[in-house]
Amino acid sequence: MEPEEFVPPPECPVFEPTWEEFEDPLEYIAKIRPIAEKAGICKIRPPVDWQPPFAVEVDNFRFTPRIQRLNELEAETRVKLNYLDQIARFWEIQGSTLKIPNVERKMLDLFTLSKIVTEEGGYEVICKDRRWARVAQRMCYPSGKNIGSLLRSHYERIVYPYELYQSGANLAQCKARPLYDSEEIDKEYKPHSIPLRQSVQPPKTNSYGRRAKRLQADPEPSEEDIEKNPELRKLQIYGAGPKMMGLGLVAKDRNLRRRDKDIPECPPTLIVKDEPMEDIRLEPCTVEFCYDIKEEEEENGENSNTVFTKSTRLRRNAANSQFTRKPVAKAEFFVCRICARSDDDDKLLVCFVCNDSYHIYCLLPPLPEIPRTVWRCPKCVVEECKKPPEAFGFEQATREYTLQSFGEMADTFKSDYFSMPVHMVPTELVEKEFWRLVCSIDEDVTVEYGADIHSKEFGSGFPMKNGKRKLTPEEEEYAICGWNLNVLPVLDQSVLCHINADISGMKVPWLYVGMVFSTFCWHIEDHWSYSINYLHWGEPKTWYGVPSSAAELLEDVMKKLTPELFDSQPDLLHQLVTIMNPNILMSYGVPVFRTNQCAGEFVITFPRAYHSGFNQGYNFAEAVNFCTADWLPAGRQCIDHYRRLRRYCVFSHEELICKMAANPEKLDLNLAAVVHKEMLVMVQEERKLRKALLDKGITEAEREAFELLPDDERQCNKCKTTCFLSALACYDCPDALVCLYHIDDLCKCPSNRHYLRYRYTLDELPTMLHKLKVRAESFDIWANKVKFTLEVIDGPKKTLEQLKALQWEAAEKKFPENDLLQQLRNAITEVEKCVSEAQSLVCTKKASRVRSKLTVEQLKTFLDQIHNLPCIIHQEKDVKDLLESVESFQLLAQEALKVSPPNISDLRDLIEQGDHMVIDVPEMNQLRGQVQQALWLNEVRETLATSSSRHVTLDVMRRLMESGCNVTQNLEVEKAMAELQELLTISERWEEKAQICLEARQKHPPATLEAIIKEAETIPVFLPNILSLKETLLKARAWIADVEEIQNGDHYPCLDDLEGLVAVGRDLPVRMDELHHLEVQVMAAHSWREKACKTFLKKNSCYTLLEVLCPCNNVDSHNIKRARWKKEKDCSLFKSDIESLGLSAQDLREPGSVSLAFKEGEQKEKEYILQLRELNASKSQTSQHNEQQQYCVCGQPSNDLMLQCDLCKDWFHGTCVTYPKLTNQKHSLAWWDWDFRFLCPLCMRSRRPRLATILALLVALQKLPVRLPEGEALQCLTERAITWQDRARQALAVDDVTVLLEKLNELGQQLQNEVTKELVVLKESTRNEDSSQEGSAEGEGTVEDVIATLSDLEVINSYLPRLKGAVIEISESTQQQLEELMMEGDLLEVNLDETHTMWRILQAAGPPPLKTLQKFVEVEKSERKLSKAKGKDSEKKRKRKSERGDYTPTSQDELETKKSRDEPASDSCVKKKAPPATENQVESKEEHL
């Protein structure tokens, strides 16, 4: 049956505190507790700006996670899997392989079938009443398909024999076998020390564990044990990890491996060879559990069997297959244990384990024939099947992770599992998939969880003041913050601050590194304390919580649904290894709440609130416990609960209470009251226990400082509680110790040998109680005084000083914040405010300047407020006198307002008198209104009378309109308002027209603007937009004049001048036809410059076009080039285009200035390169003694692969620069034809185009009506290149040089022929060898085919020893002339063929540079290794894509096309040279230039 889809529980409360609430964490938690504890858990989102830095040292953080198999965690699923393990073991003992059938195309749930059959009365009852159809109905199978009979046949064949053996019904007729003299009684069977896989516990590498103690794995068997025990040898693996046959082996189908290679696999197996065993025939056991369901269709087509082969689930006790066989008695002593007869011995079976005998027809059920495998009797089978299962726990992974490696594994697993990027997987999908997996028997998913990592050893995620490193100011702020999990448990209001020891997980946080599906199971915190969890970063963590009120209900439901687990592990819920679906719990009435904790959020669990959850993906969290005052009663109840379970305590609750009671003055008042109640209960209980001890007759006692003893030396032997107040010990049994609840379980010694060990006497405990009581009751005394003072009605009032004394007392005694204290503070604040207000009213002049005036009603209210204060103030009489003076002024003002027409002078006198009063009299507004009305009318008349002078602005008119609206209205005011409004409307209309013209949305010609200005001049108002329009029109006319002047000049205008005019013209809101012509010229100039840049500049070049075209004439510029190459962000290193020529901006506008500067720079460049060569030569000489010398463009020290530039003689790393590759050239022994001339990127600043390309640019330049500095520099460069080319041709045309060139060509041809002959011979020998094996090959290959069979680097290496030189001789003068020309040619940023010709001659005149060639080979080798490594990475990526179906292979033609498209246009050091231009072409272009 299909499991129901998971329905998420309701959300838990979520709180978002303000900064003020966030300051005190424990106070805020106490505030939200009444709401939050109803759900058991809650989530807190800190303020947005609260973002603590992540303080873990990521590089040093290493951890070993735990392995979690999801379907083993869920309680009901584990019960089913345990049942399948048992029944599989039963059939394995019988020598059969368990095959689980399929019913309705699904694997039959044998556990549910067995359970329903038992609930219906058993097999016999169901068969008798014919209720198998009801069984099928209860298993949710459809009716009408005769599935009931099918279930009956499966039950009879698989389950019923197992149930029969379990019940012992087949042993009812067994009789005791007689013993013989030579035979010993069977000893109790003890299993060997191989642990089960599920009980393998993680190695305890530290002592920080605080959880309940668990079982430890037994020691591993030695090789000697394996050799001695033949059954143990049958197990194919041993050592760490799984210990049963079938586990750790390769699945039958290789496609059934884990879907993700990152999931940890079983350890490598060690196969032990089987040795022959006498008189025993064994068949290999093939019971493997690997959830691949192989359907074997039967004849009826419906009932297909499924081999249950889940390799990770069969938890067989390996000891069960390791039987020690007893000596076989003689044949005449074999007697059937059922019929007690020895006849028919050919039908008599002997048990392999106990040697008991049975007839095959006496067995129940009887056997049709003698089994061919090892047989065990029913008694041995029952004993084997009834052994209780081992305790369940998590394995420890074998691999250690860093955060990075774990994250890569986790993200890969999640993305592969959901087939989408990790950040796109919805949390709802992960949640439903998680609960589907944990409830599924068919699927087995394994994950890893880095849980309970001790922060004291590995470092907390929060900043800490531990002295290990210096904190930044921001980190120091978070290091002392109360929400820091290292600080929260030890705050003053926290109970745990009174515990000195660093309890791991409670006072010291634990770290958690999770991946998707990694789980924390249902549990409550130690001592039922609070817990707080903070998610530092990563994907969300899903939580489920149950309130404390339903904790026992959850325990009862889990025990009811899975009693089998709790029978073998009563403290199962304390082991953190079991979960149950929240929907199941909710169906039984357990309230469950959920939440998704995102990064930067807190989750708090409350005392005894069960909680569990899982991780949505890779994340990092930190958690710790804390205890507040309200926890103390729950902590005491937890100790009683632990005492009943006999569970170890983390700390002594009694010791904690007594330690706080010893220093009550340090306690918070609320905490003192709670501690007093707890102490009272504890003292009363201690009196009863000690009285029971006296009644038993134990009178001996001695004082013991229990806090000085280790916990394991003061634990009760019976209930494991940590003793503090008292304990019972024995003089004769020094190791015996019990608490006073178990005085009868101490030892068997007489009671007179027992004695009491106590910490405090019964007289000392009341003294501690009294101190707590005084501390707790001091608040009540103070509270009564405050109430009497604040609630006085008819009696004498206190003074302000007496109220402040009560407030000081509260602060001195550290009373907690409460309503009464807040009322006292409010009363004192109110009194002080009234005193200050009264004083300011009395001081009239001062008050009128510094405070707002009170109304008459407010003054009366203030007088009533003074009368109702809880104390006396002396300013009350002065306030009464002030009120009387105000009332007399009101009478005078009312009489003045009745006079008509009003007397302005009288009104002003009254206004002046009222202004000096500290009270706002309502008649003042009426007096001011009449005065303002008269003043406004006078101002309007004056304004309209002087309007012809054009000094009135729009703002003045608007101000008059606004002020007129506030004046008391009459006929005169309304008429003046109408005149102002008409004039203002006309003025605003013309201003709006001018504004539209100025906004330049639609530019207008100058004539239109002039017409608008002329019409607006008739308006008698100052209009600023009209004036701006006039100025704009003047600027437009001046601009047109500038354009005409520059266009009619003697020379073409400079590009900068045109750009400036275009920028100014675009900003003017006037339509000018000349602007478009200028824009076209500027655009053409920019287009030419961009084309020149593409021709000369390399990709991402750090040089400008003008810098490349101009000569470099400064020795220091080499360092500047190096700095530019390194992309240093120092603006002082970069020269502008103007500085590169040494000209100012004005000089560039003068025709010919660039040409003159270029000519001067040519000679300086030659001197510069000679100085640079000398400087680099000295650097190379001293480099061996100075390891700090910098080289190359990277500025790093030298290494073995250094290349020297042929121009500047500087040294560069072969891996940092582009160098000539020997493998890209034609192979020949004529080494002078090899192009291995190396120019560094600092010398060869551009692409160096050919001269023909440059001439084409110059032709395009001549068509431009604009002057560019780059164009003039290009003309100079071209002239220089042509001049040099003429000189080079003249030098090469000399007879001696011509002869040398011809000789070099002849030698090159001879050497090429020799190489061709050698390669032909090599090809013939290779072909003969191939023909002897495969037959003769058809056709003959070329020389290139033979060369292709060898490695290009191998060919070059083979050529190097054979290179000869010098092959020609030239005179010193010719050589010097050619070298000088060669240097000048290399300085040119132009590609000329004559440079290569001179290079060949100069190289052939000297010996072959073997060291340099060898360097090139070594550099290319290292580059190929690096590219090969990168190629492997890319190949792996392609394989992964192809597995997912995302990768489409690219054909070779497409790759070559892409490669040719990505190659740069020109590179003289690597690419082949373009064909040289003919002399006629060059000469024609020179003439054109």
Short mmCIF file of N, CA, C and O in Angstrom, two decimals, residues 693-773:
data_model
loop_
_atom_site.label_atom_id
_atom_site.label_comp_id
_atom_site.label_asym_id
_atom_site.label_seq_id
_atom_site.Cartn_x
_atom_site.Cartn_y
_atom_site.Cartn_z
N LEU A 693 16.84 7.03 57.78
CA LEU A 693 18.14 6.42 58.05
C LEU A 693 18.30 6.15 59.55
O LEU A 693 18.82 5.10 59.95
N LEU A 694 17.84 7.11 60.37
CA LEU A 694 17.91 6.91 61.84
C LEU A 694 16.99 5.78 62.27
O LEU A 694 17.34 5.00 63.17
N ASP A 695 15.82 5.72 61.66
CA ASP A 695 14.89 4.63 62.01
C ASP A 695 15.48 3.28 61.70
O ASP A 695 15.15 2.28 62.36
N LYS A 696 16.36 3.22 60.74
CA LYS A 696 17.00 1.95 60.38
C LYS A 696 18.15 1.62 61.33
O LYS A 696 18.68 0.52 61.30
N GLY A 697 18.54 2.57 62.15
CA GLY A 697 19.59 2.31 63.14
C GLY A 697 20.97 2.76 62.71
O GLY A 697 21.96 2.39 63.35
N ILE A 698 21.07 3.53 61.68
CA ILE A 698 22.38 4.00 61.21
C ILE A 698 22.62 5.36 61.85
O ILE A 698 21.90 6.33 61.59
N THR A 699 23.61 5.44 62.71
CA THR A 699 23.89 6.68 63.46
C THR A 699 25.27 7.26 63.14
O THR A 699 25.55 8.40 63.51
N GLU A 700 26.13 6.48 62.53
CA GLU A 700 27.46 6.97 62.20
C GLU A 700 27.37 7.95 61.02
O GLU A 700 26.61 7.72 60.08
N ALA A 701 28.18 9.01 61.11
CA ALA A 701 28.16 10.00 60.03
C ALA A 701 29.48 10.75 60.00
O ALA A 701 30.18 10.86 61.02
N GLU A 702 29.82 11.24 58.85
CA GLU A 702 31.00 12.07 58.69
C GLU A 702 30.76 13.06 57.55
O GLU A 702 30.05 12.78 56.61
N ARG A 703 31.40 14.26 57.71
CA ARG A 703 31.21 15.30 56.70
C ARG A 703 32.08 15.00 55.48
O ARG A 703 33.21 14.52 55.61
N GLU A 704 31.54 15.27 54.31
CA GLU A 704 32.24 15.00 53.06
C GLU A 704 32.02 16.17 52.11
O GLU A 704 30.88 16.59 51.89
N ALA A 705 33.11 16.73 51.57
CA ALA A 705 33.01 17.80 50.57
C ALA A 705 32.80 17.14 49.20
O ALA A 705 33.76 16.88 48.45
N PHE A 706 31.56 16.85 48.90
CA PHE A 706 31.25 16.12 47.66
C PHE A 706 31.67 16.89 46.41
O PHE A 706 31.98 16.29 45.38
N GLU A 707 31.67 18.23 46.49
CA GLU A 707 32.01 19.00 45.29
C GLU A 707 33.46 18.82 44.86
O GLU A 707 33.82 19.13 43.73
N LEU A 708 34.29 18.30 45.79
CA LEU A 708 35.69 18.08 45.45
C LEU A 708 35.93 16.71 44.84
O LEU A 708 37.04 16.42 44.37
N LEU A 709 34.93 15.84 44.88
CA LEU A 709 35.09 14.49 44.34
C LEU A 709 34.68 14.46 42.88
O LEU A 709 33.78 15.19 42.46
N PRO A 710 35.31 13.60 42.09
CA PRO A 710 34.84 13.41 40.71
C PRO A 710 33.43 12.83 40.71
O PRO A 710 33.00 12.17 41.66
N ASP A 711 32.70 13.09 39.64
CA ASP A 711 31.31 12.63 39.57
C ASP A 711 31.20 11.12 39.66
O ASP A 711 30.25 10.59 40.27
N ASP A 712 32.14 10.39 39.06
CA ASP A 712 32.02 8.94 39.08
C ASP A 712 32.30 8.33 40.45
O ASP A 712 32.01 7.16 40.68
N GLU A 713 32.84 9.11 41.39
CA GLU A 713 33.09 8.62 42.74
C GLU A 713 31.97 8.97 43.69
O GLU A 713 32.02 8.58 44.87
N ARG A 714 30.98 9.70 43.26
CA ARG A 714 29.86 10.04 44.14
C ARG A 714 28.52 9.75 43.46
O ARG A 714 27.54 10.43 43.71
N GLN A 715 28.50 8.75 42.62
CA GLN A 715 27.27 8.34 41.97
C GLN A 715 26.66 7.18 42.72
O GLN A 715 27.36 6.27 43.18
N CYS A 716 25.34 7.20 42.79
CA CYS A 716 24.62 6.12 43.45
C CYS A 716 24.76 4.85 42.63
O CYS A 716 24.55 4.86 41.41
N ASN A 717 25.12 3.77 43.30
CA ASN A 717 25.30 2.51 42.58
C ASN A 717 24.00 1.98 42.02
O ASN A 717 24.01 1.20 41.07
N LYS A 718 22.88 2.42 42.57
CA LYS A 718 21.59 1.91 42.14
C LYS A 718 20.99 2.75 41.01
O LYS A 718 20.66 2.23 39.94
N CYS A 719 20.84 4.06 41.24
CA CYS A 719 20.12 4.91 40.28
C CYS A 719 21.04 5.83 39.49
O CYS A 719 20.57 6.61 38.66
N LYS A 720 22.35 5.80 39.77
CA LYS A 720 23.36 6.58 39.04
C LYS A 720 23.24 8.08 39.27
O LYS A 720 23.86 8.87 38.54
N THR A 721 22.46 8.51 40.27
CA THR A 721 22.33 9.93 40.57
C THR A 721 23.61 10.44 41.23
O THR A 721 24.21 9.74 42.06
N THR A 722 24.01 11.66 40.89
CA THR A 722 25.20 12.27 41.49
C THR A 722 24.81 12.85 42.85
O THR A 722 23.96 13.74 42.94
N CYS A 723 25.41 12.34 43.93
CA CYS A 723 25.06 12.73 45.29
C CYS A 723 25.79 14.00 45.68
O CYS A 723 26.93 14.25 45.27
N PHE A 724 25.11 14.80 46.54
CA PHE A 724 25.75 16.00 47.07
C PHE A 724 25.39 16.25 48.53
O PHE A 724 26.26 16.38 49.38
N LEU A 725 24.09 16.32 48.86
CA LEU A 725 23.72 16.61 50.24
C LEU A 725 24.10 15.47 51.16
O LEU A 725 24.60 15.69 52.27
N SER A 726 23.90 14.24 50.70
CA SER A 726 24.19 13.09 51.56
C SER A 726 24.27 11.84 50.72
O SER A 726 23.78 11.80 49.59
N ALA A 727 24.88 10.82 51.32
CA ALA A 727 24.98 9.50 50.69
C ALA A 727 25.28 8.49 51.77
O ALA A 727 25.81 8.82 52.85
N LEU A 728 24.96 7.26 51.50
CA LEU A 728 25.19 6.17 52.44
C LEU A 728 26.35 5.33 51.94
O LEU A 728 26.38 4.95 50.76
N ALA A 729 27.30 5.06 52.83
CA ALA A 729 28.49 4.28 52.46
C ALA A 729 28.70 3.19 53.49
O ALA A 729 28.00 3.11 54.53
N CYS A 730 29.65 2.33 53.21
CA CYS A 730 29.95 1.18 54.08
C CYS A 730 31.44 1.17 54.38
O CYS A 730 32.27 1.40 53.49
N TYR A 731 31.77 0.87 55.65
CA TYR A 731 33.18 0.81 56.04
C TYR A 731 33.88 -0.37 55.37
O TYR A 731 35.07 -0.28 55.03
N ASP A 732 33.14 -1.46 55.17
CA ASP A 732 33.77 -2.67 54.62
C ASP A 732 33.77 -2.70 53.09
O ASP A 732 34.51 -3.48 52.49
N CYS A 733 32.94 -1.89 52.50
CA CYS A 733 32.86 -1.85 51.04
C CYS A 733 33.17 -0.42 50.58
O CYS A 733 32.25 0.41 50.44
N PRO A 734 34.43 -0.09 50.39
CA PRO A 734 34.79 1.30 50.10
C PRO A 734 34.23 1.80 48.76
O PRO A 734 34.04 3.00 48.60
N ASP A 735 33.98 0.90 47.84
CA ASP A 735 33.47 1.34 46.54
C ASP A 735 31.96 1.46 46.50
O ASP A 735 31.40 1.92 45.52
N ALA A 736 31.29 1.03 47.54
CA ALA A 736 29.83 1.05 47.57
C ALA A 736 29.35 2.42 48.03
O ALA A 736 29.86 2.99 49.00
N LEU A 737 28.36 2.96 47.31
CA LEU A 737 27.79 4.26 47.65
C LEU A 737 26.41 4.34 47.02
O LEU A 737 26.23 4.04 45.85
N VAL A 738 25.41 4.74 47.85
CA VAL A 738 24.05 4.90 47.34
C VAL A 738 23.48 6.19 47.90
O VAL A 738 23.94 6.71 48.92
N CYS A 739 22.48 6.71 47.18
CA CYS A 739 21.76 7.86 47.71
C CYS A 739 20.79 7.38 48.77
O CYS A 739 20.56 6.17 48.95
N LEU A 740 20.18 8.31 49.50
CA LEU A 740 19.30 7.93 50.61
C LEU A 740 17.97 7.38 50.13
O LEU A 740 17.19 6.90 50.95
N TYR A 741 17.69 7.43 48.82
CA TYR A 741 16.49 6.78 48.29
C TYR A 741 16.68 5.26 48.16
O TYR A 741 15.70 4.54 48.02
N HIS A 742 17.91 4.79 48.17
CA HIS A 742 18.19 3.36 47.96
C HIS A 742 19.10 2.83 49.06
O HIS A 742 20.12 2.18 48.79
N ILE A 743 18.74 3.11 50.30
CA ILE A 743 19.60 2.68 51.42
C ILE A 743 19.57 1.17 51.59
O ILE A 743 20.47 0.59 52.19
N ASP A 744 18.53 0.52 51.04
CA ASP A 744 18.46 -0.94 51.17
C ASP A 744 19.27 -1.66 50.10
O ASP A 744 19.39 -2.88 50.14
N ASP A 745 19.82 -0.91 49.15
CA ASP A 745 20.56 -1.52 48.04
C ASP A 745 22.05 -1.28 48.12
O ASP A 745 22.76 -1.43 47.13
N LEU A 746 22.54 -0.90 49.33
CA LEU A 746 23.96 -0.58 49.43
C LEU A 746 24.81 -1.83 49.33
O LEU A 746 25.59 -2.00 48.39
N CYS A 747 24.71 -2.69 50.28
CA CYS A 747 25.47 -3.95 50.28
C CYS A 747 24.83 -4.88 51.29
O CYS A 747 23.84 -4.53 51.96
N LYS A 748 25.36 -6.06 51.45
CA LYS A 748 24.82 -7.07 52.36
C LYS A 748 25.46 -7.01 53.73
O LYS A 748 25.19 -7.87 54.59
N CYS A 749 26.32 -6.03 53.98
CA CYS A 749 26.95 -5.90 55.28
C CYS A 749 25.91 -5.45 56.31
O CYS A 749 24.91 -4.83 55.96
N PRO A 750 26.15 -5.74 57.58
CA PRO A 750 25.21 -5.29 58.63
C PRO A 750 25.13 -3.78 58.67
O PRO A 750 26.07 -3.08 58.30
N SER A 751 23.99 -3.28 59.17
CA SER A 751 23.75 -1.84 59.16
C SER A 751 24.69 -1.08 60.08
O SER A 751 24.91 0.12 59.89
N ASN A 752 25.25 -1.75 61.08
CA ASN A 752 26.17 -1.03 61.97
C ASN A 752 27.49 -0.70 61.26
O ASN A 752 28.30 0.06 61.80
N ARG A 753 27.72 -1.28 60.08
CA ARG A 753 28.91 -0.96 59.31
C ARG A 753 28.63 0.17 58.32
O ARG A 753 29.53 0.62 57.61
N HIS A 754 27.40 0.59 58.22
CA HIS A 754 27.03 1.65 57.31
C HIS A 754 27.14 2.99 58.01
O HIS A 754 26.93 3.10 59.24
N TYR A 755 27.46 4.02 57.26
CA TYR A 755 27.56 5.36 57.83
C TYR A 755 27.13 6.39 56.79
O TYR A 755 27.18 6.15 55.59
N LEU A 756 26.70 7.54 57.32
CA LEU A 756 26.19 8.62 56.48
C LEU A 756 27.33 9.58 56.12
O LEU A 756 28.08 10.02 57.00
N ARG A 757 27.42 9.89 54.85
CA ARG A 757 28.35 10.93 54.39
C ARG A 757 27.50 12.14 53.98
O ARG A 757 26.66 12.03 53.11
N TYR A 758 27.69 13.28 54.65
CA TYR A 758 26.84 14.43 54.45
C TYR A 758 27.69 15.64 54.11
O TYR A 758 28.86 15.73 54.46
N ARG A 759 27.05 16.61 53.44
CA ARG A 759 27.72 17.86 53.12
C ARG A 759 27.40 18.95 54.12
O ARG A 759 28.26 19.70 54.54
N TYR A 760 26.11 19.06 54.50
CA TYR A 760 25.67 20.03 55.49
C TYR A 760 24.87 19.29 56.56
O TYR A 760 24.18 18.29 56.26
N THR A 761 24.93 19.83 57.77
CA THR A 761 24.07 19.31 58.83
C THR A 761 22.67 19.86 58.64
O THR A 761 22.45 20.83 57.91
N LEU A 762 21.70 19.26 59.37
CA LEU A 762 20.33 19.73 59.28
C LEU A 762 20.15 21.09 59.94
O LEU A 762 19.13 21.74 59.73
N ASP A 763 21.11 21.53 60.75
CA ASP A 763 21.05 22.86 61.34
C ASP A 763 21.59 23.92 60.39
O ASP A 763 21.20 25.10 60.48
N GLU A 764 22.52 23.52 59.52
CA GLU A 764 23.10 24.49 58.58
C GLU A 764 22.15 24.80 57.42
O GLU A 764 22.15 25.93 56.89
N LEU A 765 21.35 23.86 57.04
CA LEU A 765 20.46 24.07 55.91
C LEU A 765 19.40 25.14 56.19
O LEU A 765 19.14 25.99 55.32
N PRO A 766 18.76 25.17 57.39
CA PRO A 766 17.81 26.28 57.65
C PRO A 766 18.46 27.65 57.64
O PRO A 766 17.81 28.63 57.27
N THR A 767 19.73 27.72 58.04
CA THR A 767 20.41 29.02 57.99
C THR A 767 20.51 29.52 56.55
O THR A 767 20.28 30.70 56.25
N MET A 768 20.87 28.63 55.65
CA MET A 768 20.92 29.00 54.23
C MET A 768 19.54 29.39 53.72
O MET A 768 19.40 30.33 52.94
N LEU A 769 18.50 28.68 54.20
CA LEU A 769 17.14 29.02 53.80
C LEU A 769 16.75 30.41 54.27
O LEU A 769 16.11 31.18 53.54
N HIS A 770 17.16 30.74 55.51
CA HIS A 770 16.81 32.05 56.06
C HIS A 770 17.44 33.18 55.24
O HIS A 770 16.79 34.20 54.98
N LYS A 771 18.69 33.02 54.85
CA LYS A 771 19.34 34.05 54.04
C LYS A 771 18.60 34.24 52.72
O LYS A 771 18.42 35.37 52.25
N LEU A 772 18.20 33.15 52.13
CA LEU A 772 17.44 33.25 50.89
C LEU A 772 16.10 33.95 51.12
O LEU A 772 15.65 34.75 50.31
N LYS A 773 15.48 33.63 52.26
CA LYS A 773 14.19 34.24 52.56
C LYS A 773 14.31 35.74 52.76
O LYS A 773 13.48 36.51 52.27
#
